[in-house]
XYZ file of C-alpha atoms in Angstrom:
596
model
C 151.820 108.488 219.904
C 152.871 107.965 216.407
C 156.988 108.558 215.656
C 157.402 111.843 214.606
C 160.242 113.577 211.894
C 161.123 117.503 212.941
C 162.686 119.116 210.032
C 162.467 122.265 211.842
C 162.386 123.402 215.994
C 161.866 120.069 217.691
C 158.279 119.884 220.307
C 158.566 120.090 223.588
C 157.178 116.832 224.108
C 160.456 115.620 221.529
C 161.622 112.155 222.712
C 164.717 111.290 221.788
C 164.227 107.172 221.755
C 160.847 107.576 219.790
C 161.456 110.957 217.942
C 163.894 111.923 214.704
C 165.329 115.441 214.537
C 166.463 115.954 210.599
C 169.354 118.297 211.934
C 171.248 119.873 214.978
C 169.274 122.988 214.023
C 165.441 121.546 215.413
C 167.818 122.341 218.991
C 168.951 125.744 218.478
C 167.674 127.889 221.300
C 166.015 124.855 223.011
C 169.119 122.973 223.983
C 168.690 123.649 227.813
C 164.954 121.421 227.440
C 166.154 118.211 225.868
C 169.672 117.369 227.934
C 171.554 115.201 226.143
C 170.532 116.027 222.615
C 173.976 116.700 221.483
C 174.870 112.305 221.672
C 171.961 111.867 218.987
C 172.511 110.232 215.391
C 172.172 113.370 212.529
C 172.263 113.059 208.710
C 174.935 115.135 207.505
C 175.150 114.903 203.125
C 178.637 116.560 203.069
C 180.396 114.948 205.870
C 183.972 115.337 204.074
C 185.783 118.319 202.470
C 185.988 116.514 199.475
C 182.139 116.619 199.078
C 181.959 120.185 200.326
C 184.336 121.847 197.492
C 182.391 119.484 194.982
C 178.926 121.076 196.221
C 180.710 124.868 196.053
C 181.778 124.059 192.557
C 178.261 122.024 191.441
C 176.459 125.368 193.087
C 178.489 128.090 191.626
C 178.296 126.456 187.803
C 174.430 126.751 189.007
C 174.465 130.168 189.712
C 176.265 130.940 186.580
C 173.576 129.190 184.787
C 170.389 130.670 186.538
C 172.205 134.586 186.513
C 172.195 133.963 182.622
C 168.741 132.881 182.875
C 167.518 135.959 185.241
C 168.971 138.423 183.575
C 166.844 137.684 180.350
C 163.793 136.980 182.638
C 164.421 140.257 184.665
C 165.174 142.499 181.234
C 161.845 141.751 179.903
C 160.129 142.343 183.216
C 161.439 145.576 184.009
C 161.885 146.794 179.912
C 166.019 146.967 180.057
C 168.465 145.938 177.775
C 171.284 145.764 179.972
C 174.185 143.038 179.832
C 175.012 139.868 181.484
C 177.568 141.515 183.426
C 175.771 144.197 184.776
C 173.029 141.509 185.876
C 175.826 139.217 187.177
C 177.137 141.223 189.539
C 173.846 142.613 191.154
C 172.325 139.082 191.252
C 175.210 136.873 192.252
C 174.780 137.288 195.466
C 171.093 136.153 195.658
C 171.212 133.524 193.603
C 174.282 132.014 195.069
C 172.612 131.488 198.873
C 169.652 130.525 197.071
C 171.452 127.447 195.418
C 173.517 126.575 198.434
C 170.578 126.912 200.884
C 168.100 125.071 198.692
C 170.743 121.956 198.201
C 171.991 121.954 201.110
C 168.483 121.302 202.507
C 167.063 119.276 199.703
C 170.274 116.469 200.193
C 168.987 116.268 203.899
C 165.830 115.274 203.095
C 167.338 112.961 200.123
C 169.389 111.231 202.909
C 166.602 111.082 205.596
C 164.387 109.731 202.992
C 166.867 107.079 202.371
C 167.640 106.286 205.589
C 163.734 106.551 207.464
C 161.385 106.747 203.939
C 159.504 103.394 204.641
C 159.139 104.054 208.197
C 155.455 105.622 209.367
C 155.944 108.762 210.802
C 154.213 111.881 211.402
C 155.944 114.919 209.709
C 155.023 118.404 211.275
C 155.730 121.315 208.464
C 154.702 124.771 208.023
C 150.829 125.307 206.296
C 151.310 125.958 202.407
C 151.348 129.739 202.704
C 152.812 132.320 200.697
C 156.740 133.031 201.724
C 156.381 136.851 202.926
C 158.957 139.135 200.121
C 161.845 140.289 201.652
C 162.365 144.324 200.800
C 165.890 143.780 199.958
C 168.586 141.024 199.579
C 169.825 141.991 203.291
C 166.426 141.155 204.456
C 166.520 138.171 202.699
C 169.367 137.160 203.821
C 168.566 137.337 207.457
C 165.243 135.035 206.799
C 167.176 132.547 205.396
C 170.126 132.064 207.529
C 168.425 133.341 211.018
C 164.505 132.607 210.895
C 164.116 129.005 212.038
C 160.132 129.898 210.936
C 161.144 130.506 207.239
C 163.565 127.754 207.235
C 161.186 125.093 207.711
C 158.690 127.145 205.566
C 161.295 126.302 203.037
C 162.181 122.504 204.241
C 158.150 122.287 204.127
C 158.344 123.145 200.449
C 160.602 120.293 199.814
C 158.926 117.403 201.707
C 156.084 118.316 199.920
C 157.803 117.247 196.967
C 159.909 114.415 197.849
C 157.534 112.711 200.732
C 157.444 109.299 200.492
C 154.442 106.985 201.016
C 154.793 106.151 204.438
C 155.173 109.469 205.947
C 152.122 111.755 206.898
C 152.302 115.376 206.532
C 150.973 117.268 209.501
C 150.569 120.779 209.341
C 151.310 123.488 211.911
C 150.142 127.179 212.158
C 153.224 128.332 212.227
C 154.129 130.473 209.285
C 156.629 132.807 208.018
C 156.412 136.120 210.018
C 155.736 139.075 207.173
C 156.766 142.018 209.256
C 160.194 143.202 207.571
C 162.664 144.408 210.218
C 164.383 146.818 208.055
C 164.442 148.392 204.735
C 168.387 148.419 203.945
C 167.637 148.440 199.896
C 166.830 152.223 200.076
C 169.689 154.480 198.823
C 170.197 156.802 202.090
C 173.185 158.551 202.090
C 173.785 158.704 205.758
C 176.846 160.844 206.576
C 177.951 164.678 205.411
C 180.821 163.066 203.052
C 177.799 160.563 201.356
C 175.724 163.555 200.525
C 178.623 165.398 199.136
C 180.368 162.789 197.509
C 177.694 160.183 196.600
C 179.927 158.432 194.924
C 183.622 158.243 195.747
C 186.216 156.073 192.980
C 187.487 155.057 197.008
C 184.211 153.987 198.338
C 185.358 151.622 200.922
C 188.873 149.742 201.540
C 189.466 148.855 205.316
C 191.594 150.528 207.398
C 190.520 153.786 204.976
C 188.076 155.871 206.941
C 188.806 159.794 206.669
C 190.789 159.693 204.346
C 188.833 158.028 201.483
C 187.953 161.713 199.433
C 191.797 162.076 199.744
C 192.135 158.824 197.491
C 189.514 158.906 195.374
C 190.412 162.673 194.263
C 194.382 160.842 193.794
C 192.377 157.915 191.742
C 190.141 160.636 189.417
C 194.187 162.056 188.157
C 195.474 158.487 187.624
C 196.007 157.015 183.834
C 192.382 155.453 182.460
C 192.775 152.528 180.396
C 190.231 150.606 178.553
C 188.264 147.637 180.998
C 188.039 144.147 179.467
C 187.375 143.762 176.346
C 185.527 140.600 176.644
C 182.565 141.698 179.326
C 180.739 138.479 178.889
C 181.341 136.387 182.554
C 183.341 133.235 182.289
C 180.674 131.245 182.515
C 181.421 127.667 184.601
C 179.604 124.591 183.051
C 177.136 123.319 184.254
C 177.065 119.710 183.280
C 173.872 117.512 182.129
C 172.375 115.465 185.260
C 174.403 117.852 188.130
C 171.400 118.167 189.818
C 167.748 116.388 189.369
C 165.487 117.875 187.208
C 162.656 118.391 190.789
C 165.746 119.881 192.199
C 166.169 122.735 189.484
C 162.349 122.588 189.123
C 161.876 123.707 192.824
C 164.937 126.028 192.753
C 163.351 127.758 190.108
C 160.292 128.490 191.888
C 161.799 128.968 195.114
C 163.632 131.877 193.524
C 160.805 133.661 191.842
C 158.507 133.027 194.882
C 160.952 134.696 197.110
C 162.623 137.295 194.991
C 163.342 140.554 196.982
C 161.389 143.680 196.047
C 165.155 145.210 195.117
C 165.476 142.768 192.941
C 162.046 141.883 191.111
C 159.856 145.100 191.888
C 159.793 149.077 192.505
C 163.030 149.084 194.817
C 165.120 147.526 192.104
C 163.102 150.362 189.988
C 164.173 152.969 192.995
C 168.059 151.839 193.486
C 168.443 151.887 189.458
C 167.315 155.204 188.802
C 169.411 156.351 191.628
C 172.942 154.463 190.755
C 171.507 155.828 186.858
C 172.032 159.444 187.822
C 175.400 159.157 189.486
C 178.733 159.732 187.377
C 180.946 157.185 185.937
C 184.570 157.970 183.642
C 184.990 154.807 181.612
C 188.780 153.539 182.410
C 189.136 155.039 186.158
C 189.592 152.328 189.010
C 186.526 152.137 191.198
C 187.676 150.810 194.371
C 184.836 149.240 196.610
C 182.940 146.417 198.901
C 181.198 145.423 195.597
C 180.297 141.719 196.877
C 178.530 142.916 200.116
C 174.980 142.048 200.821
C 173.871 146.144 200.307
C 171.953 146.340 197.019
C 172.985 149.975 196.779
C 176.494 149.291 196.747
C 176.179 146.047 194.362
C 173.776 148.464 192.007
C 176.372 151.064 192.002
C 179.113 148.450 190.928
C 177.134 146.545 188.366
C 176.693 150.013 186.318
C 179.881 150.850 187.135
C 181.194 147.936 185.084
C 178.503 148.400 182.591
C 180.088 151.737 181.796
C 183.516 150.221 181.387
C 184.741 151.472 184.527
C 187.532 149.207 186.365
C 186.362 147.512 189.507
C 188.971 146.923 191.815
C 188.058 144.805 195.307
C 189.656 144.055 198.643
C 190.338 141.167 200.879
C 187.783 141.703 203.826
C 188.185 138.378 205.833
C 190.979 135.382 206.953
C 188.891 133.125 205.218
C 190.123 135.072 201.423
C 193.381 132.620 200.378
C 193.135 130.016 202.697
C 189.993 127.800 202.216
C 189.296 124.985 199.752
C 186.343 126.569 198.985
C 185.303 129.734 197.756
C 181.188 129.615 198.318
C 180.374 133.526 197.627
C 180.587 134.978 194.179
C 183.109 133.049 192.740
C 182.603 133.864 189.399
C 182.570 137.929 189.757
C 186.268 137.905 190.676
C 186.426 137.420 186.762
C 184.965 140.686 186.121
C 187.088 142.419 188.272
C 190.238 144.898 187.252
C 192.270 143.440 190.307
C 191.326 141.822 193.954
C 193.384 143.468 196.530
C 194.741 140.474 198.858
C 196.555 140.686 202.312
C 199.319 138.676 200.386
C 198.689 135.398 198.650
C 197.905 135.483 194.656
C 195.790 132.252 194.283
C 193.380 129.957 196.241
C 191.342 127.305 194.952
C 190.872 127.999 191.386
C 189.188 131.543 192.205
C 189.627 133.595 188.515
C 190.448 136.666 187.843
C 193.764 139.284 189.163
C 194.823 138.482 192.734
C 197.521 141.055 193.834
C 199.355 141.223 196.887
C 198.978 145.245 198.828
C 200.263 146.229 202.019
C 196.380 146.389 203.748
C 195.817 149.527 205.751
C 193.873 147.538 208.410
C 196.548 145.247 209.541
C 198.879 148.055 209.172
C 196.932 149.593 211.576
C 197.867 147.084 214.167
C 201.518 146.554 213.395
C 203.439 144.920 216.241
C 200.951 146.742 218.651
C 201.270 143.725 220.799
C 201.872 144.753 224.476
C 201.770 142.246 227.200
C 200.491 144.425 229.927
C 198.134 141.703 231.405
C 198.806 137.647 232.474
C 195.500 137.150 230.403
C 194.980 134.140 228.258
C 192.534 135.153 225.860
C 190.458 132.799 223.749
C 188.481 133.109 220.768
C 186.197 131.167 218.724
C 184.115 131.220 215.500
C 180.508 131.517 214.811
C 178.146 128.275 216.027
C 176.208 128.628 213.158
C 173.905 125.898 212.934
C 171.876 125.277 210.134
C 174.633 124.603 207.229
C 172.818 127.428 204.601
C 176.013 127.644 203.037
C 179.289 126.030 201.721
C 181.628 127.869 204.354
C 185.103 125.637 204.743
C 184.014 125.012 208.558
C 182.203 122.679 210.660
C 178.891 121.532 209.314
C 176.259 121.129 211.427
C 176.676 117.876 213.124
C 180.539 118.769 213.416
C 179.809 122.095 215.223
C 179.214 120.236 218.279
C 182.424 118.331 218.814
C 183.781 121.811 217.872
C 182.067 123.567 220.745
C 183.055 120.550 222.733
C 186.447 121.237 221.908
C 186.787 124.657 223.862
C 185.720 123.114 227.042
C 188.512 120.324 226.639
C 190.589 122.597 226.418
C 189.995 125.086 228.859
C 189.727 122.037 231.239
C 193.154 120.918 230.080
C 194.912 124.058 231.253
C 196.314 123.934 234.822
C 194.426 125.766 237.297
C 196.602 128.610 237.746
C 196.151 129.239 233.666
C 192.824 128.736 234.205
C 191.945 131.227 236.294
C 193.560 133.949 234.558
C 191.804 132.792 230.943
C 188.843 134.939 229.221
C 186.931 133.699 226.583
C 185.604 136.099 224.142
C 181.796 134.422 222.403
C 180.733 135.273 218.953
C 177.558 137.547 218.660
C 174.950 134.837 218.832
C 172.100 134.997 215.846
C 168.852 133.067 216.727
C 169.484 129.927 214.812
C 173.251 129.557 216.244
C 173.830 127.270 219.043
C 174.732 128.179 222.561
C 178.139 129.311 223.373
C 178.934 131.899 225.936
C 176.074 130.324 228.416
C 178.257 126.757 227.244
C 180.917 127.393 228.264
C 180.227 129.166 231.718
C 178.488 125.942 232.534
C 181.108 123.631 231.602
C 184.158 125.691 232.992
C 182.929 128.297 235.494
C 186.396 129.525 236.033
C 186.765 130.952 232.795
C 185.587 134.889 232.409
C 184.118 136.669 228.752
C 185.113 139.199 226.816
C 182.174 141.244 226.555
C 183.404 144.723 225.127
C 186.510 145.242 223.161
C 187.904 142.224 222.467
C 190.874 144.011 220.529
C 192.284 145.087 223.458
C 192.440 142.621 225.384
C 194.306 140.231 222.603
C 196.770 143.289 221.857
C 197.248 143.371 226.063
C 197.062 139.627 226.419
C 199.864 137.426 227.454
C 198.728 134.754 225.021
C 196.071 134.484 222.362
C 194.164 131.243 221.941
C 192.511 130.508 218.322
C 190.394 127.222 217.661
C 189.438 128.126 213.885
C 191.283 130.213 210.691
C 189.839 133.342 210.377
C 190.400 136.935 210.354
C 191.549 137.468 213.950
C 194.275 135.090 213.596
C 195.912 137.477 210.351
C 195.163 140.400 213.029
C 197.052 138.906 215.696
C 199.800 138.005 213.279
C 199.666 141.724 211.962
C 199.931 142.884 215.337
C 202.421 140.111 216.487
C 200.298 138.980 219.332
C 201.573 135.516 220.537
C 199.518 132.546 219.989
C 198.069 129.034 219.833
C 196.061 127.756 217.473
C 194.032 124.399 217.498
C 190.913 123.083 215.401
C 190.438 119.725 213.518
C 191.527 120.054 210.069
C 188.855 118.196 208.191
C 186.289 120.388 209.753
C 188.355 123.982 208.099
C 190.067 122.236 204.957
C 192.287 124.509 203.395
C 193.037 124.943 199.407
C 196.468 123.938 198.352
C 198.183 126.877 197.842
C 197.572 127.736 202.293
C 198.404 124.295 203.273
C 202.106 124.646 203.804
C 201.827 127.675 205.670
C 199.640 125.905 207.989
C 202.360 123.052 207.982
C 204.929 125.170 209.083
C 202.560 126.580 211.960
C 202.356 123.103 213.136
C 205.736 122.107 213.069
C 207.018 125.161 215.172
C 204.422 124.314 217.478
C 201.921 127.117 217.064
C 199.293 125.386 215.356
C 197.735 121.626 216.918
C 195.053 119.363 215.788
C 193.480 118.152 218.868
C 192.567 120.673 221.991
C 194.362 118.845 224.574
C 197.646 118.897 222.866
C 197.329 122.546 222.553
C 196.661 122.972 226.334
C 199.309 120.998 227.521
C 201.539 123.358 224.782
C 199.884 126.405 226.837
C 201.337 124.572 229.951
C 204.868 123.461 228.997
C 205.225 128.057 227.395
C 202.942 129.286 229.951
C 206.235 131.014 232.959
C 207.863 132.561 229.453
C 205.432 132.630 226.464
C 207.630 135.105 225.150
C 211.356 133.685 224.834
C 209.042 130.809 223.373
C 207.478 133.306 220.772
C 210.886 135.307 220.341
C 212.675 131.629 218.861
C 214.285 131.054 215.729
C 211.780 128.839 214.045
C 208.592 130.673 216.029
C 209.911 133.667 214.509
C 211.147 132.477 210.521
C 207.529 130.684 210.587
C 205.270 133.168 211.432
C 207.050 135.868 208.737
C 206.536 133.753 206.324
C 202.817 132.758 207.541
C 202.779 137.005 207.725
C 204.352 137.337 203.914
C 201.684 135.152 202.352
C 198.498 136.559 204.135
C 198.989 139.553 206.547
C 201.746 141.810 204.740
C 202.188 145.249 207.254
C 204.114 148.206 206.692
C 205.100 151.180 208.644
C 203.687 153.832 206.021
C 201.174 151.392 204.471
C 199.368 154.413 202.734
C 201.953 155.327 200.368
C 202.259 151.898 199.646
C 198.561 152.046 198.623
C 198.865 154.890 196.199
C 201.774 152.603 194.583
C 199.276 149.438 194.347
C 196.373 152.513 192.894
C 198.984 153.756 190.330
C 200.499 150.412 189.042
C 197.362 148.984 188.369
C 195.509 152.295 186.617
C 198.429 151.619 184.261
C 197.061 148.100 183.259
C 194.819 147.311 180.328
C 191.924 145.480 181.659
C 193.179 142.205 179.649
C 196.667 142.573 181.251
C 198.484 139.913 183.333
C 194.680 138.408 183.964
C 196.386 135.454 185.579
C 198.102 136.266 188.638
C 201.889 135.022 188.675
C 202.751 132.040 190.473
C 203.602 131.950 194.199
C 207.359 131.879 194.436
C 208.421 128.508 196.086
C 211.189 128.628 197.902
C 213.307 126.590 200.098
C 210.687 127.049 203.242
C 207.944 126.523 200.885
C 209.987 123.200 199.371
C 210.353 122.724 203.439
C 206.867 122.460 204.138
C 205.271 120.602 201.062
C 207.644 117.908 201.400
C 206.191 117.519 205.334
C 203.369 115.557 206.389
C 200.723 117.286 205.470
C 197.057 116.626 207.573
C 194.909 119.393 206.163
């Protein structure tokens, strides 16, 4: 049998001392057939966090360049005249997985290439057929990111290009499957307030449910001021020899070849003339999810600019202020009025108007901490395992010492903590790697969360977090005590977070390696409290709490004081957000070893 290259799910015949898998992801959802898989050798292009940010940055001048380049392309083709910005902010989105995807999986073949290129091997890849078109960008998304099929479709595409001499192409029958799950590009009003009010200037803010017609009919009486003058996007450069000319050639193509019907044909036609008939009042605040993968709602918002209305968005994750990297829509921040954060006013270069609000969500949850079980309750992030994206957290090959890392540390807790620890797993997509069936095989002991996980942290004794993401600024909201762990260079942080991370660490909340953490969990575990109730616990996590999970008691009139100061600002007004103040604690923790 000749050696053989998988760039997509490995055989079942796969042997590891003859066999090269191109990536952890040729094991997703075949782990349990190939024991031992995890101890293999994998490329991995952007092994640092250095090289991560610098492939954000390289991809999101890209996007800027191509949504220039669309929006010409896709005026003539559907007979508009209509403005970068409008254009901008509908195809961001697309264009911005595309890039990330496409060189994200073009580098791995670069490096394997490099590394195996005059070495004979067989190849298996996908027959040369026609990538099936998605019916909206949701639908596109989930090809992308959860069909292992269309991913090697796609990694196919790009041997086919780079393959060196001494490989031989072999192809399978496996193709892309063309049945679309669902059509989520359709504009369906699906509730008796949608079909009233199709389109509210408080479409969506969380923590806002009910009471959204209440705000929007306070936003239509607020001032109007002019938007920007200057709607032409800030533009990043893209600089000569970024990327190889096959590269841009092949991205090019990719994206036309692909391009969702809501996007290149009679949806986008459809979800146009709908958002077309629907009001706008040039000057009013329009308050909305405007970066989410629905092409209704980013259809609404790029006319809504377009007719000089004032887009204002909200933080919806932990990841917002805290990572070095910002990998989706970077750019439309810049068109926005404001970006409502949980507290912090910069991260990582993003542009634009980042305000502090008092968020009705954590509000929700304000000191609702109740220790009413002896529960230790752990928590993880997704095991995603194919690297589509420039996310600030373990790439592929990294994911498994991080899913390696739970079970050292569950087996580092003494028995009695042991027993009384649940683990709550991430919803599992196709293409992640095993987790909940991973860790009952590695520490039996240890129960799962299957059904609402929010309780259980607000009635836990202690919370246990192995990654920086949104249910540690709910557990800080809520004032749920906790220890954190996870391996800094695998979650690196932008500069403006890291000394709030510092000061986690030095009041021993927040540990680098698992088995530090655990013993923590041991030495706190007879009174976590009187632990979580000291001085320096206490004066670290309000100002961790200041910075990115501000609460308040009556956090809704605080809102309609966020809504009315910034109706009263001209779109051009205080565009940079004001420095964050630095303090003694901040002059504290800077001046600390820093390991993020």
């Amino acid at each position: 049998m000749n050696r053989r290259l998988f760039v997509g799910p490995v055989a079942g015949d796969f042997d590891p001392e003859l066999d090269i898998a191109a990536g952890p992801w040729c094991f997703a959802g075949r782990e349990a057939s190939h024991p031992g898989w995890e101890s293999l050798e994998f490329i991995e292009p952007f092994d640092t966090p250095k090289k991560l940010v610098a492939a954000e940055i390289k991809t999101a001048a890209l996007t800027d360049d191509r949504v220039a380049r669309w929006a010409d392309r896709l005026n003539l083709h559907h007979g508009l005249d209509r403005p970068e910005v409008f254009w901008g902010r509908y195809l961001n989105l697309w264009i911005s997985l595309v890039a990330m995807a496409t060189w994200a999986r073009w580098r791995n073949a670069e490096e394997l290439i490099a590394r195996y290129g005059d070495v004979s091997m067989d190849v298996p890849v996908c027959s040369d057929a026609q990538f099936p078109r998605s019916s909206g960008f949701p639908d596109f998304m989930s090809r992308l990111i959860s069909d292992s099929e269309f991913q090697l479709a796609l990694d196919s595409r790009i041997l086919r290009r780079l393959c060196p001499a001494a490989w031989t192409l072999v192809e399978q029958d496996v193709v892309p499957a063309h049945d679309t799950p669902t059509d989520e590009s359709a504009p369906v009003q699906t509730s008796l307030v949608r079909r009233l009010l199709p389109r509210m200037a408080v479409d969506h803010l969380p923590g806002l449910v009910l009471s959204k017609p209440l705000y929007s009919a306070l936003v239509a009486l607020l001032p109007r001021r002019a938007a920007a003058e200057n709607r032409d996007r800030v533009v990043a450069s893209l600089e000569d020899g970024a990327f190889p000319p096959d590269y841009l050639a092949f991205l090019d193509w990719f994206l036309a070849e692909t391009i969702p019907d809501s996007i290149g044909g009679a949806g986008f036609r459809s979800l146009d003339s709908a958002a077309s008939a629907l009001r706008y009042v040039p000057g009013r605040l329009y308050v909305a999810n405007t970066r989410a993968p629905s092409d209704q709602a980013r259809m609404i918002a790029a006319h809504a600019l377009m007719a000089g209305e004032r887009l204002v968005n909200t933080q919806h994750g932990g990841w917002e202020g805290t990572t070095a990297a910002v990998p989706w829509n970077r750019q439309t921040y810049a068109d926005d009025h404001a970006f409502l954060t949980w507290g912090w006013e910069r991260q990582a270069g993003l542009p634009g108007r980042c305000l502090p609000h008092i968020a009705p969500a954590l509000s929700n949850v304000r000191n609702r901490h109740r220790a009413t079980t002896s529960m230790l309750v752990m928590v993880g992030a997704r095991l995603a395992a194919n690297g589509m994206r420039f996310d600030c957290v373990p790439r592929p090959r990294a994911m498994l010492k991080y899913r390696q890392d739970k079970v050292a540390f569950l087996n580092a807790l003494r028995e009695d903590i042991r027993a009384q620890a649940q683990y709550r797993p991430y919803t599992r997509d196709a293409c992640d790697f095993e987790e909940k069936t991973y860790i009952q095989r590695h520490v039996p002991a240890v129960g799962m969360i299957d059904n609402d996980f929010h309780r259980s942290m607000l009635n836990s004794r202690l919370l246990v977090i192995d990654h920086p993401g949104t249910t540690m600024h709910i557990a800080v909201a809520a004032n749920v005590p906790m220890v954190c762990f996870w391996n800094p260079a695998d979650w690196p942080l932008c500069p403006e977070a890291k000394p709030y991370f510092v000061g986690l660490e030095k009041a021993g909340i927040l540990y680098s390696d698992a088995v530090s953490a655990a013993a923590h969990v041991n030495d706190i575990w007879a009174d976590v409290l009187t632990w979580w109730r000291s001085p320096e616990v206490v004066d670290t996590i309000a100002a961790w709490r200041h910075q990115f999970a501000r609460t308040r008691r009556f956090s809704r009139l605080a809102l309609i004081g966020t809504l009315w100061r910034l109706s009263r600002q001209e779109g051009d007004q205080d565009r940079e957000a004001t420095p964050i103040p630095k303090g003694r604690w901040y002059k504290s923790q800077t001046n600390s070893r820093v390991v993020h």
